PDB file of N, CA, C and O in Angstrom:
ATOM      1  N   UNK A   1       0.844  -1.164   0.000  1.00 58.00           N
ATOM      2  CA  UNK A   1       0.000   0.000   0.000  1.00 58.00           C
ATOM      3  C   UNK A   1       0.897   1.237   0.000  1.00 58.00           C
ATOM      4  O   UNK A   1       2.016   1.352   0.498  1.00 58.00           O
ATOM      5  N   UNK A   2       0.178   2.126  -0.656  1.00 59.00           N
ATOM      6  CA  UNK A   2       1.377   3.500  -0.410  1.00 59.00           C
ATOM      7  C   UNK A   2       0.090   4.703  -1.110  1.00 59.00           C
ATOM      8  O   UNK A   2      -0.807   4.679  -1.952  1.00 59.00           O
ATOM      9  N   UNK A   3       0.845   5.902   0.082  1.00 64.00           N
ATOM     10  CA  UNK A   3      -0.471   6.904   0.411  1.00 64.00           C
ATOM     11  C   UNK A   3       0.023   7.786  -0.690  1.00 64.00           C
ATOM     12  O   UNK A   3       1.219   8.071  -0.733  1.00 64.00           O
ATOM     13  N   UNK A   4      -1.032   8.353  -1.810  1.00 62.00           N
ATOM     14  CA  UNK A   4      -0.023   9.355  -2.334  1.00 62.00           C
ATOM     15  C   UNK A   4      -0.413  10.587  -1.964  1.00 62.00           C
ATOM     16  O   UNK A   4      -1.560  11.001  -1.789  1.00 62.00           O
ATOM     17  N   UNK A   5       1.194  11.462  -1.795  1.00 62.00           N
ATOM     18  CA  UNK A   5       1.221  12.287  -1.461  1.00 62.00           C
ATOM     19  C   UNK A   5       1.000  13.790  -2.387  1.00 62.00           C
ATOM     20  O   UNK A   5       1.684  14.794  -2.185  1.00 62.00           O
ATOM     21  N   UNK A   6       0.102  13.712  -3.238  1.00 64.00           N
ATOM     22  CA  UNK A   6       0.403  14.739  -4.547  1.00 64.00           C
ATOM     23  C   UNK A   6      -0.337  14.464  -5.845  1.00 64.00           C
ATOM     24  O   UNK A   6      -1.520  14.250  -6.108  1.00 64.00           O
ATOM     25  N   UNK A   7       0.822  14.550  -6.593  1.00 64.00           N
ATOM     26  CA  UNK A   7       0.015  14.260  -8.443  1.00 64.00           C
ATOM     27  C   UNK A   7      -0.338  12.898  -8.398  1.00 64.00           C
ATOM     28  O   UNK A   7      -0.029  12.058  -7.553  1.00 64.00           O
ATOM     29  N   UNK A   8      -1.039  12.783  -9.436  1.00 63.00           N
ATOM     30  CA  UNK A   8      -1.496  11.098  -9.558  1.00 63.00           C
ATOM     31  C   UNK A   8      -0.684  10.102 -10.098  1.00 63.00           C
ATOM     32  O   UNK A   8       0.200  10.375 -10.911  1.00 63.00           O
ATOM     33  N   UNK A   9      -0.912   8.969  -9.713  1.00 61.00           N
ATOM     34  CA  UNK A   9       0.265   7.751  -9.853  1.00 61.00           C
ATOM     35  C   UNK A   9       0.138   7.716 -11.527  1.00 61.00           C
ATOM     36  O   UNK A   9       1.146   7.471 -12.190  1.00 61.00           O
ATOM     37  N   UNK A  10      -0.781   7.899 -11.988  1.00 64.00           N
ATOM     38  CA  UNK A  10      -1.242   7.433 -13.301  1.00 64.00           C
ATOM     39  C   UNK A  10      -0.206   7.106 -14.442  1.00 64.00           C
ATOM     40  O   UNK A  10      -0.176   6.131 -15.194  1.00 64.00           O
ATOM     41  N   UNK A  11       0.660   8.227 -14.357  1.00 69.00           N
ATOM     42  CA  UNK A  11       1.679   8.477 -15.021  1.00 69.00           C
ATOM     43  C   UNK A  11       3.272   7.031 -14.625  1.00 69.00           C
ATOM     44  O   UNK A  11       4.109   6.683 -15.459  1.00 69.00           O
ATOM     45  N   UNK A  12       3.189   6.576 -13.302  1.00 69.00           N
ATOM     46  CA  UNK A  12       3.636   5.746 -13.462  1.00 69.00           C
ATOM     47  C   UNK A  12       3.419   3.992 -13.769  1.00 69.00           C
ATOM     48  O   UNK A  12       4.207   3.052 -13.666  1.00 69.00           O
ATOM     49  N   UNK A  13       2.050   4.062 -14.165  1.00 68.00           N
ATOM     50  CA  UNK A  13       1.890   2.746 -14.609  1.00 68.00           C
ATOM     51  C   UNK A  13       1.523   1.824 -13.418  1.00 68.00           C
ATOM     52  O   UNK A  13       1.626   0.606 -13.279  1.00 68.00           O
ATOM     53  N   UNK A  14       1.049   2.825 -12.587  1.00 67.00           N
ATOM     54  CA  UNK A  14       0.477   1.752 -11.159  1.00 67.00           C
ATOM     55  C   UNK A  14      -1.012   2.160 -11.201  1.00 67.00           C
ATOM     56  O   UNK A  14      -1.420   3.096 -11.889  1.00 67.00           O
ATOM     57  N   UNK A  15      -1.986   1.198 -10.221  1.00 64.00           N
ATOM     58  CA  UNK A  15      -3.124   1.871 -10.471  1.00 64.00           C
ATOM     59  C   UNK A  15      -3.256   3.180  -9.243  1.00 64.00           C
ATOM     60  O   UNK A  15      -2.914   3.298  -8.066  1.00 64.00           O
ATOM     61  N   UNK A  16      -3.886   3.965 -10.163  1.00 60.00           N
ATOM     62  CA  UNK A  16      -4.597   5.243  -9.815  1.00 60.00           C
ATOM     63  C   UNK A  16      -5.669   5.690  -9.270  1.00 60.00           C
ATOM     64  O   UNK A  16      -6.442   6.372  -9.943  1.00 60.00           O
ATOM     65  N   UNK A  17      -5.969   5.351  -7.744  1.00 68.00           N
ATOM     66  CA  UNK A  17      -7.308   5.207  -7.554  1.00 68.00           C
ATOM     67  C   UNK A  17      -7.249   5.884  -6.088  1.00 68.00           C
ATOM     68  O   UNK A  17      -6.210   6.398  -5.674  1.00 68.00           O
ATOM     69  N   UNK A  18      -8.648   5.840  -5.206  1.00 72.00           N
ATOM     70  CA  UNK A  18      -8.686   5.513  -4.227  1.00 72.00           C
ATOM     71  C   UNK A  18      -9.155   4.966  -3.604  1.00 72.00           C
ATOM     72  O   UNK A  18     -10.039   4.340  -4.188  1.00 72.00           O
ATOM     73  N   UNK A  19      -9.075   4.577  -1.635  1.00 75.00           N
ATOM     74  CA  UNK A  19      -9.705   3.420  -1.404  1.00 75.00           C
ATOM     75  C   UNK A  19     -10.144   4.381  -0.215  1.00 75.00           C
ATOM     76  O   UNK A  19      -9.315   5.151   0.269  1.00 75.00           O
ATOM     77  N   UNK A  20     -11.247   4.339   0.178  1.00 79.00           N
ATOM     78  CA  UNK A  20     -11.797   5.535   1.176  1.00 79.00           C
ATOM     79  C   UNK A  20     -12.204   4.628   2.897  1.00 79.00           C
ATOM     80  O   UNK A  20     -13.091   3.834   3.209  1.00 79.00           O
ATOM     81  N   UNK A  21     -11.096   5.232   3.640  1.00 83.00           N
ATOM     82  CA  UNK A  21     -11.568   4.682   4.754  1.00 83.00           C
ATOM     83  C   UNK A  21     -12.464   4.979   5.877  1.00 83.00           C
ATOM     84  O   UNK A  21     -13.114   6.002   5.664  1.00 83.00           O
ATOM     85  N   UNK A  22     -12.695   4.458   6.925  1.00 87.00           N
ATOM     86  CA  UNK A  22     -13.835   4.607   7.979  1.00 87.00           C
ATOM     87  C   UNK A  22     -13.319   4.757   9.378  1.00 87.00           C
ATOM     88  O   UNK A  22     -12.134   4.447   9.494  1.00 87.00           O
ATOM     89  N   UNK A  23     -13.908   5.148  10.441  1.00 92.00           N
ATOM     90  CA  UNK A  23     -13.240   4.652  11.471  1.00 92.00           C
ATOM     91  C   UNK A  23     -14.868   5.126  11.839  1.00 92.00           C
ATOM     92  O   UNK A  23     -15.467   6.083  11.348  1.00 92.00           O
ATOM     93  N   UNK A  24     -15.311   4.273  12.723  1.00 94.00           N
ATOM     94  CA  UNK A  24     -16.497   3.998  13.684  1.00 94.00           C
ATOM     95  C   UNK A  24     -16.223   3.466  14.808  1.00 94.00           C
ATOM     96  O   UNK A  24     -15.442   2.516  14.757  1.00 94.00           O
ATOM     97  N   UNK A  25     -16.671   3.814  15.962  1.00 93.00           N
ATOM     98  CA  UNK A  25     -16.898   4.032  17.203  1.00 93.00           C
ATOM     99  C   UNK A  25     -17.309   2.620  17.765  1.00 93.00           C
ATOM    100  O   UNK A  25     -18.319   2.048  17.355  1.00 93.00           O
ATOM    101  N   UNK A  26     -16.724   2.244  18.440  1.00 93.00           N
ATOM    102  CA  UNK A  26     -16.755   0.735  19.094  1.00 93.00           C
ATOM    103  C   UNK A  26     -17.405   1.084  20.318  1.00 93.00           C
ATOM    104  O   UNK A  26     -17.666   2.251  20.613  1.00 93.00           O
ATOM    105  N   UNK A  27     -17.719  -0.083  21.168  1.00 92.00           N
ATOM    106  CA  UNK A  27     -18.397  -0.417  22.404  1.00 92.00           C
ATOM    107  C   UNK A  27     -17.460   0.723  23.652  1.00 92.00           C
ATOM    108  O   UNK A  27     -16.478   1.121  23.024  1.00 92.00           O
ATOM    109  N   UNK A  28     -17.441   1.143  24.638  1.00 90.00           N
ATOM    110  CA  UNK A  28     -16.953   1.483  25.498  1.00 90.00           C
ATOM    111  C   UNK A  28     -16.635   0.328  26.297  1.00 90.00           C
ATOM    112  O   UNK A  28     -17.288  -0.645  26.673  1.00 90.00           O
ATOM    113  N   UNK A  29     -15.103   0.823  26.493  1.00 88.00           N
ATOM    114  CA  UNK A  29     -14.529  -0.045  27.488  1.00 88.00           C
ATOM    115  C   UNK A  29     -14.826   0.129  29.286  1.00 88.00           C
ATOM    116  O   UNK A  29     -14.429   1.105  29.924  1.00 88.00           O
ATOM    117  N   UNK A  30     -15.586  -1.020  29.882  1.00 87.00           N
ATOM    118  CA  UNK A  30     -15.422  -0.492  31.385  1.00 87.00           C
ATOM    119  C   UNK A  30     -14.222  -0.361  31.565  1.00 87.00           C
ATOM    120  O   UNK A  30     -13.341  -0.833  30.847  1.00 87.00           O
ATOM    121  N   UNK A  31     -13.971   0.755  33.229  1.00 89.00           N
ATOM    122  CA  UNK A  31     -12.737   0.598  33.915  1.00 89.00           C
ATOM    123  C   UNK A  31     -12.701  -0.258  35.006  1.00 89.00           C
ATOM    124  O   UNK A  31     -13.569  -0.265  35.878  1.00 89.00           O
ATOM    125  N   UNK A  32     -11.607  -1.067  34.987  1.00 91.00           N
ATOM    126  CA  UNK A  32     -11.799  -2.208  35.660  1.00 91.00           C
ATOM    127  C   UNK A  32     -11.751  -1.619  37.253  1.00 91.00           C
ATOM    128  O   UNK A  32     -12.151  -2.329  38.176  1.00 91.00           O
ATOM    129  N   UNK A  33     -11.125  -0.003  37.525  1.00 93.00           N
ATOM    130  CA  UNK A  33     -10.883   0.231  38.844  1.00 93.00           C
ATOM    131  C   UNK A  33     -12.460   0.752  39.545  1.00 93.00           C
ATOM    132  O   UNK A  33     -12.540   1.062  40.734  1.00 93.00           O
ATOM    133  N   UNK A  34     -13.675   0.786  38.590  1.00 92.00           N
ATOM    134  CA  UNK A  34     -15.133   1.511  38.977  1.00 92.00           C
ATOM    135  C   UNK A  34     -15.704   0.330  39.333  1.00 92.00           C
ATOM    136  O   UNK A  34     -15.174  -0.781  39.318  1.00 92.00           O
ATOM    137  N   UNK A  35     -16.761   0.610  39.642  1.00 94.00           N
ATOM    138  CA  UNK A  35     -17.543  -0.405  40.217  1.00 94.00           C
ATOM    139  C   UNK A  35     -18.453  -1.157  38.565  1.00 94.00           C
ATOM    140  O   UNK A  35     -18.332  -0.683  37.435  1.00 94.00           O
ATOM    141  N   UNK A  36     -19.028  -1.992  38.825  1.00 88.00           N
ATOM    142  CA  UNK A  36     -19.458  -2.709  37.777  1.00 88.00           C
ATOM    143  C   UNK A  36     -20.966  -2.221  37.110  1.00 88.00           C
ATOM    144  O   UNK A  36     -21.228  -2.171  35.908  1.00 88.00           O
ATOM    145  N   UNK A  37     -21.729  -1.931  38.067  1.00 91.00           N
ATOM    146  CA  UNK A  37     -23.056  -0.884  37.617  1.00 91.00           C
ATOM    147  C   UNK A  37     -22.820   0.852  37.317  1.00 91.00           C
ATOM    148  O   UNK A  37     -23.752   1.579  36.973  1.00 91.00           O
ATOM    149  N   UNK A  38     -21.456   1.323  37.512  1.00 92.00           N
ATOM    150  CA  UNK A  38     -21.198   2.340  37.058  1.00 92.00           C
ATOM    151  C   UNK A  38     -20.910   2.242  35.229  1.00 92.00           C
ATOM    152  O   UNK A  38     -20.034   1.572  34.683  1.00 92.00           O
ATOM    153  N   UNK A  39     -21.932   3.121  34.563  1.00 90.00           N
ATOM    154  CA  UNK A  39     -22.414   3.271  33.161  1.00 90.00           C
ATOM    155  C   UNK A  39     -21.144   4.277  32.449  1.00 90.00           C
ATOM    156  O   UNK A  39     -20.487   5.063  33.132  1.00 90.00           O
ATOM    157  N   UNK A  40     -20.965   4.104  31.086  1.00 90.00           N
ATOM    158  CA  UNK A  40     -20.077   5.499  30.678  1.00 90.00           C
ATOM    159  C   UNK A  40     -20.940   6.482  30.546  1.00 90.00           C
ATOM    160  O   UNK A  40     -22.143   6.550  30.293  1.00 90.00           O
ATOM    161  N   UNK A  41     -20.010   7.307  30.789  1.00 92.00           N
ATOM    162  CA  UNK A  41     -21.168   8.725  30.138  1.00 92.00           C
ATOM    163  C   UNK A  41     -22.073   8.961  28.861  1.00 92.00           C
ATOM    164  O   UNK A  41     -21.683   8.504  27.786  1.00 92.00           O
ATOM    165  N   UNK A  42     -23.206   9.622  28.932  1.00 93.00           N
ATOM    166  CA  UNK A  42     -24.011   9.549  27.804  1.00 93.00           C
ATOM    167  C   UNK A  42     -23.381   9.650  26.556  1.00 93.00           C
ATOM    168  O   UNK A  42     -23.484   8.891  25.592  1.00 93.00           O
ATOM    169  N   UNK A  43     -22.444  11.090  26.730  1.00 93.00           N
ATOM    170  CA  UNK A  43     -21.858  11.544  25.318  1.00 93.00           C
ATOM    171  C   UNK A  43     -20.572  10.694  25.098  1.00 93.00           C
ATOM    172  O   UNK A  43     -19.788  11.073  24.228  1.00 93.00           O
ATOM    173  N   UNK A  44     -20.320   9.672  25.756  1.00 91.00           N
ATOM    174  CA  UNK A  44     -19.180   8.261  25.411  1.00 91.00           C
ATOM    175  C   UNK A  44     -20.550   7.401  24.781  1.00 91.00           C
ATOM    176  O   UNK A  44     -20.902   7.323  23.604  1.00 91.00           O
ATOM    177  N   UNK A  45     -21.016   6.951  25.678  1.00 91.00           N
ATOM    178  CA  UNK A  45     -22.202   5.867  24.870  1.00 91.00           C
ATOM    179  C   UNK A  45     -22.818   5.904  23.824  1.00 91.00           C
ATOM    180  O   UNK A  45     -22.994   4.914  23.114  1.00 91.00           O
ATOM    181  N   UNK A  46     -23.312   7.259  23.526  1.00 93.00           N
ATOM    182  CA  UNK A  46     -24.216   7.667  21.888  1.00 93.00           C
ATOM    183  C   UNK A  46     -23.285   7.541  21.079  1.00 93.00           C
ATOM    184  O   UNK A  46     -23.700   7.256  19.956  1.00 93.00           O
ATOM    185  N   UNK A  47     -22.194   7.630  21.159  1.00 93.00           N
ATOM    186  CA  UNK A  47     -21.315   7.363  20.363  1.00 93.00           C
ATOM    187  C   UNK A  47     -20.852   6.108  19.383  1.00 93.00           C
ATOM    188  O   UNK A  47     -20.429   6.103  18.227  1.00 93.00           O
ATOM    189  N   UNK A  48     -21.040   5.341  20.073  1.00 92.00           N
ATOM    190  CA  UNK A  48     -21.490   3.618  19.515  1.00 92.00           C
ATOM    191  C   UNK A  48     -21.929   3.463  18.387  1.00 92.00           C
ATOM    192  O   UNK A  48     -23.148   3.345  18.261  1.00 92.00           O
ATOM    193  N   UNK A  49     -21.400   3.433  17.671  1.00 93.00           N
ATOM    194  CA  UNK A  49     -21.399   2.581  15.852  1.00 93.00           C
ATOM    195  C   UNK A  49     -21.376   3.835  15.225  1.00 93.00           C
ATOM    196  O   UNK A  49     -21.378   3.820  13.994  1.00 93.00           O
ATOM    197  N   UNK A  50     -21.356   4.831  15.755  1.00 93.00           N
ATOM    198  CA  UNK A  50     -21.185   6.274  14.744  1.00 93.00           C
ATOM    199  C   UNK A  50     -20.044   6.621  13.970  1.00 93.00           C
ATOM    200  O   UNK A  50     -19.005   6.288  14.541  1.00 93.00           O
ATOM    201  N   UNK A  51     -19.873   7.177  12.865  1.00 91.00           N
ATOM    202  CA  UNK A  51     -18.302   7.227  12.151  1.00 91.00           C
ATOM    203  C   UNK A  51     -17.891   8.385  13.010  1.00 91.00           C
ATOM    204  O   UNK A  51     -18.797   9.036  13.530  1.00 91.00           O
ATOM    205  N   UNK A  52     -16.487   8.774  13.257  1.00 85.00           N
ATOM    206  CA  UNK A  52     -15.500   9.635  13.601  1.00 85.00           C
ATOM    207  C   UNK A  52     -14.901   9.980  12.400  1.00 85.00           C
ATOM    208  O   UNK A  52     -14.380   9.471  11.408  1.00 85.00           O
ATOM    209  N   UNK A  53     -15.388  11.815  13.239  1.00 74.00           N
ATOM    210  CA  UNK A  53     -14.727  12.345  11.660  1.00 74.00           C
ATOM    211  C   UNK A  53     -15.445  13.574  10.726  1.00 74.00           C
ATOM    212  O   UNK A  53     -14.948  13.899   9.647  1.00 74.00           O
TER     213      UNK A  53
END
């Protein structure tokens, strides 16, 4: 893989494209030092499966 930085590859005979990435918001991690019915915060939780970004 290689990011380009500029003009397009085209010219060297590689392909010329792009590949568009994601990053989405995973589960919240408990802290293992809180108690176990202590929740994350709302604006950590809504966050859950949403893209970042």
């Amino acid at each position: 893989m290689r990011i380009r930085m500029g003009a397009s590859d085209a010219g060297l005979g590689l392909r010329a494209g792009a590949l568009s990435v994601a990053v989405t918001w995973g589960v919240p991690g408990s802290d293992p030092v809180l108690p176990p019915d202590v929740a994350p915060p709302v604006c950590i939780a809504r966050r859950e499966g949403t893209r970042h970004g």
